[in-house]
PDB file of C-alpha atoms in Angstrom:
ATOM      1  CA  UNK A  23       0.186  -0.016   0.127  1.00  0.00           C
ATOM      2  CA  UNK A  24       3.054   2.440   0.940  1.00  0.00           C
ATOM      3  CA  UNK A  25       4.071   1.983  -2.590  1.00  0.00           C
ATOM      4  CA  UNK A  26       0.911   3.401  -4.101  1.00  0.00           C
ATOM      5  CA  UNK A  27       0.949   6.653  -1.779  1.00  0.00           C
ATOM      6  CA  UNK A  28       3.545   8.780  -3.656  1.00  0.00           C
ATOM      7  CA  UNK A  29       1.473   7.580  -7.021  1.00  0.00           C
ATOM      8  CA  UNK A  30      -1.821   8.623  -5.621  1.00  0.00           C
ATOM      9  CA  UNK A  31      -0.467  11.632  -4.243  1.00  0.00           C
ATOM     10  CA  UNK A  32       1.029  12.768  -7.534  1.00  0.00           C
ATOM     11  CA  UNK A  33      -2.308  11.842  -9.199  1.00  0.00           C
ATOM     12  CA  UNK A  34      -4.482  13.971  -6.655  1.00  0.00           C
ATOM     13  CA  UNK A  35      -2.271  17.029  -7.466  1.00  0.00           C
ATOM     14  CA  UNK A  36      -2.093  16.580 -11.366  1.00  0.00           C
ATOM     15  CA  UNK A  37      -6.364  16.469 -11.085  1.00  0.00           C
ATOM     16  CA  UNK A  38      -6.231  19.291  -8.722  1.00  0.00           C
ATOM     17  CA  UNK A  39      -4.386  21.569 -11.055  1.00  0.00           C
ATOM     18  CA  UNK A  40      -6.333  20.442 -14.173  1.00  0.00           C
ATOM     19  CA  UNK A  41      -9.416  21.407 -12.417  1.00  0.00           C
ATOM     20  CA  UNK A  42      -8.256  24.726 -11.634  1.00  0.00           C
ATOM     21  CA  UNK A  43      -7.300  25.804 -15.208  1.00  0.00           C
ATOM     22  CA  UNK A  44      -9.875  27.365 -17.178  1.00  0.00           C
ATOM     23  CA  UNK A  45     -10.190  27.337 -20.729  1.00  0.00           C
ATOM     24  CA  UNK A  46     -10.052  30.619 -22.375  1.00  0.00           C
ATOM     25  CA  UNK A  47     -12.803  31.219 -24.943  1.00  0.00           C
ATOM     26  CA  UNK A  48     -12.735  32.121 -28.619  1.00  0.00           C
ATOM     27  CA  UNK A  49     -14.347  35.665 -28.883  1.00  0.00           C
ATOM     28  CA  UNK A  50     -15.407  37.398 -31.848  1.00  0.00           C
ATOM     29  CA  UNK A  51     -17.779  39.892 -30.531  1.00  0.00           C
ATOM     30  CA  UNK A  52     -18.134  42.145 -27.336  1.00  0.00           C
ATOM     31  CA  UNK A  53     -21.712  43.520 -26.847  1.00  0.00           C
ATOM     32  CA  UNK A  54     -22.317  46.149 -24.044  1.00  0.00           C
ATOM     33  CA  UNK A  55     -25.992  47.183 -23.839  1.00  0.00           C
ATOM     34  CA  UNK A  56     -27.318  50.079 -21.761  1.00  0.00           C
ATOM     35  CA  UNK A  57     -30.482  48.761 -20.237  1.00  0.00           C
ATOM     36  CA  UNK A  58     -31.252  52.228 -18.039  1.00  0.00           C
ATOM     37  CA  UNK A  59     -33.260  54.957 -18.731  1.00  0.00           C
ATOM     38  CA  UNK A  60     -30.575  57.185 -19.516  1.00  0.00           C
ATOM     39  CA  UNK A  61     -27.422  57.857 -21.148  1.00  0.00           C
ATOM     40  CA  UNK A  62     -24.203  56.297 -19.535  1.00  0.00           C
ATOM     41  CA  UNK A  63     -21.061  58.064 -20.049  1.00  0.00           C
ATOM     42  CA  UNK A  64     -17.377  57.089 -19.597  1.00  0.00           C
ATOM     43  CA  UNK A  65     -17.838  53.490 -20.555  1.00  0.00           C
ATOM     44  CA  UNK A  66     -14.550  51.455 -19.790  1.00  0.00           C
ATOM     45  CA  UNK A  67     -13.913  47.701 -19.590  1.00  0.00           C
ATOM     46  CA  UNK A  68     -10.650  46.266 -18.881  1.00  0.00           C
ATOM     47  CA  UNK A  69     -10.019  42.431 -19.161  1.00  0.00           C
ATOM     48  CA  UNK A  70      -7.503  40.665 -16.900  1.00  0.00           C
ATOM     49  CA  UNK A  71      -4.927  39.246 -17.227  1.00  0.00           C
ATOM     50  CA  UNK A  72      -5.241  39.769 -20.978  1.00  0.00           C
ATOM     51  CA  UNK A  73      -4.958  43.334 -20.801  1.00  0.00           C
ATOM     52  CA  UNK A  74      -7.608  43.900 -23.295  1.00  0.00           C
ATOM     53  CA  UNK A  75      -9.091  47.515 -22.883  1.00  0.00           C
ATOM     54  CA  UNK A  76     -12.085  49.241 -24.622  1.00  0.00           C
ATOM     55  CA  UNK A  77     -13.842  52.373 -23.638  1.00  0.00           C
ATOM     56  CA  UNK A  78     -16.627  54.641 -25.185  1.00  0.00           C
ATOM     57  CA  UNK A  79     -17.757  58.236 -24.416  1.00  0.00           C
ATOM     58  CA  UNK A  80     -21.588  57.358 -24.163  1.00  0.00           C
ATOM     59  CA  UNK A  81     -24.335  54.800 -25.048  1.00  0.00           C
ATOM     60  CA  UNK A  82     -27.701  55.973 -25.045  1.00  0.00           C
ATOM     61  CA  UNK A  83     -30.419  54.402 -23.267  1.00  0.00           C
ATOM     62  CA  UNK A  84     -31.742  51.140 -24.249  1.00  0.00           C
ATOM     63  CA  UNK A  85     -29.031  51.195 -27.006  1.00  0.00           C
ATOM     64  CA  UNK A  86     -25.711  49.239 -27.296  1.00  0.00           C
ATOM     65  CA  UNK A  87     -22.347  49.092 -28.319  1.00  0.00           C
ATOM     66  CA  UNK A  88     -21.321  46.182 -30.507  1.00  0.00           C
ATOM     67  CA  UNK A  89     -17.668  45.237 -31.530  1.00  0.00           C
ATOM     68  CA  UNK A  90     -17.041  42.418 -33.758  1.00  0.00           C
ATOM     69  CA  UNK A  91     -13.596  41.334 -34.527  1.00  0.00           C
ATOM     70  CA  UNK A  92     -11.801  38.306 -35.866  1.00  0.00           C
ATOM     71  CA  UNK A  93     -12.169  35.433 -33.376  1.00  0.00           C
ATOM     72  CA  UNK A  94      -9.191  35.249 -31.010  1.00  0.00           C
ATOM     73  CA  UNK A  95      -8.568  33.264 -27.883  1.00  0.00           C
ATOM     74  CA  UNK A  96      -8.837  35.553 -24.823  1.00  0.00           C
ATOM     75  CA  UNK A  97      -7.159  34.427 -21.771  1.00  0.00           C
ATOM     76  CA  UNK A  98      -9.151  36.738 -19.443  1.00  0.00           C
ATOM     77  CA  UNK A  99     -10.912  35.743 -16.424  1.00  0.00           C
ATOM     78  CA  UNK A 100     -11.870  38.848 -14.737  1.00  0.00           C
ATOM     79  CA  UNK A 101     -13.145  42.257 -16.023  1.00  0.00           C
ATOM     80  CA  UNK A 102     -12.945  45.665 -14.410  1.00  0.00           C
ATOM     81  CA  UNK A 103     -16.096  47.515 -15.742  1.00  0.00           C
ATOM     82  CA  UNK A 104     -16.929  51.294 -14.856  1.00  0.00           C
ATOM     83  CA  UNK A 105     -19.405  53.841 -16.031  1.00  0.00           C
ATOM     84  CA  UNK A 106     -21.005  57.131 -14.996  1.00  0.00           C
ATOM     85  CA  UNK A 107     -24.812  56.930 -15.069  1.00  0.00           C
ATOM     86  CA  UNK A 108     -27.120  59.698 -16.087  1.00  0.00           C
ATOM     87  CA  UNK A 109     -27.159  61.424 -12.429  1.00  0.00           C
ATOM     88  CA  UNK A 110     -23.301  61.705 -12.773  1.00  0.00           C
ATOM     89  CA  UNK A 111     -22.754  58.650 -10.099  1.00  0.00           C
ATOM     90  CA  UNK A 112     -19.541  56.630 -10.913  1.00  0.00           C
ATOM     91  CA  UNK A 113     -19.829  53.020 -10.929  1.00  0.00           C
ATOM     92  CA  UNK A 114     -16.911  50.385 -11.021  1.00  0.00           C
ATOM     93  CA  UNK A 115     -17.240  46.700 -10.489  1.00  0.00           C
ATOM     94  CA  UNK A 116     -14.792  43.909 -10.828  1.00  0.00           C
ATOM     95  CA  UNK A 117     -16.410  40.802 -12.157  1.00  0.00           C
ATOM     96  CA  UNK A 118     -15.555  37.217 -12.881  1.00  0.00           C
ATOM     97  CA  UNK A 119     -16.102  36.193 -16.668  1.00  0.00           C
ATOM     98  CA  UNK A 120     -18.671  33.438 -16.997  1.00  0.00           C
ATOM     99  CA  UNK A 121     -16.150  30.824 -18.865  1.00  0.00           C
ATOM    100  CA  UNK A 122     -17.023  28.196 -16.237  1.00  0.00           C
ATOM    101  CA  UNK A 123     -21.050  28.565 -16.408  1.00  0.00           C
ATOM    102  CA  UNK A 124     -21.621  28.458 -19.994  1.00  0.00           C
ATOM    103  CA  UNK A 125     -20.875  25.329 -21.964  1.00  0.00           C
ATOM    104  CA  UNK A 126     -18.435  26.508 -24.870  1.00  0.00           C
ATOM    105  CA  UNK A 127     -18.680  24.660 -28.370  1.00  0.00           C
ATOM    106  CA  UNK A 128     -15.456  23.614 -28.818  1.00  0.00           C
ATOM    107  CA  UNK A 129     -13.656  26.055 -31.219  1.00  0.00           C
ATOM    108  CA  UNK A 130     -16.789  27.843 -32.002  1.00  0.00           C
ATOM    109  CA  UNK A 131     -16.659  31.795 -31.665  1.00  0.00           C
ATOM    110  CA  UNK A 132     -18.265  33.141 -28.568  1.00  0.00           C
ATOM    111  CA  UNK A 133     -19.772  36.782 -27.932  1.00  0.00           C
ATOM    112  CA  UNK A 134     -19.168  38.395 -24.422  1.00  0.00           C
ATOM    113  CA  UNK A 135     -22.297  40.315 -23.626  1.00  0.00           C
ATOM    114  CA  UNK A 136     -22.496  43.008 -20.552  1.00  0.00           C
ATOM    115  CA  UNK A 137     -25.790  44.239 -19.510  1.00  0.00           C
ATOM    116  CA  UNK A 138     -25.633  47.719 -17.562  1.00  0.00           C
ATOM    117  CA  UNK A 139     -28.827  48.191 -15.410  1.00  0.00           C
ATOM    118  CA  UNK A 140     -30.011  51.080 -13.374  1.00  0.00           C
ATOM    119  CA  UNK A 141     -28.515  51.257  -9.630  1.00  0.00           C
ATOM    120  CA  UNK A 142     -25.052  49.875 -10.622  1.00  0.00           C
ATOM    121  CA  UNK A 143     -26.202  46.196 -11.717  1.00  0.00           C
ATOM    122  CA  UNK A 144     -24.134  44.845 -14.303  1.00  0.00           C
ATOM    123  CA  UNK A 145     -24.517  41.034 -15.803  1.00  0.00           C
ATOM    124  CA  UNK A 146     -22.001  39.307 -18.078  1.00  0.00           C
ATOM    125  CA  UNK A 147     -23.040  36.143 -20.387  1.00  0.00           C
ATOM    126  CA  UNK A 148     -21.097  34.618 -22.768  1.00  0.00           C
ATOM    127  CA  UNK A 149     -23.219  33.119 -25.670  1.00  0.00           C
ATOM    128  CA  UNK A 150     -22.554  31.360 -29.060  1.00  0.00           C
ATOM    129  CA  UNK A 151     -22.174  33.882 -31.579  1.00  0.00           C
ATOM    130  CA  UNK A 152     -24.315  34.355 -34.556  1.00  0.00           C
ATOM    131  CA  UNK A 153     -22.744  35.088 -37.951  1.00  0.00           C
ATOM    132  CA  UNK A 154     -23.500  38.361 -39.439  1.00  0.00           C
ATOM    133  CA  UNK A 155     -23.850  38.689 -43.380  1.00  0.00           C
TER     134      UNK A 155
END
């Protein structure tokens, strides 16, 4: 039994490390929806550790910013999102990206969708992309 102990310990370590590794998604679109009743300004999104950064001066109420790009593997795990609401209040949130909650189609491009709601609420979703003609 003692001869199996190092093998079991090594196998347990490998399984634990494998469980901690998250696969990165192939993204071809980032979509930011303003689901508030007023204009939001100074919208900034910073993906970490990938260091992808995007910003826009303003998004009108019930409108969105839709940025498409060639599919790229994104190793980001978190995003720092900030914006100023119609009342001038500054909102800043650190959020985990939903790579674990959404089943990814192997090798298929995905869309990363941010929805900004009133009172500083933010949802983020990862959905399979729809090819636009």
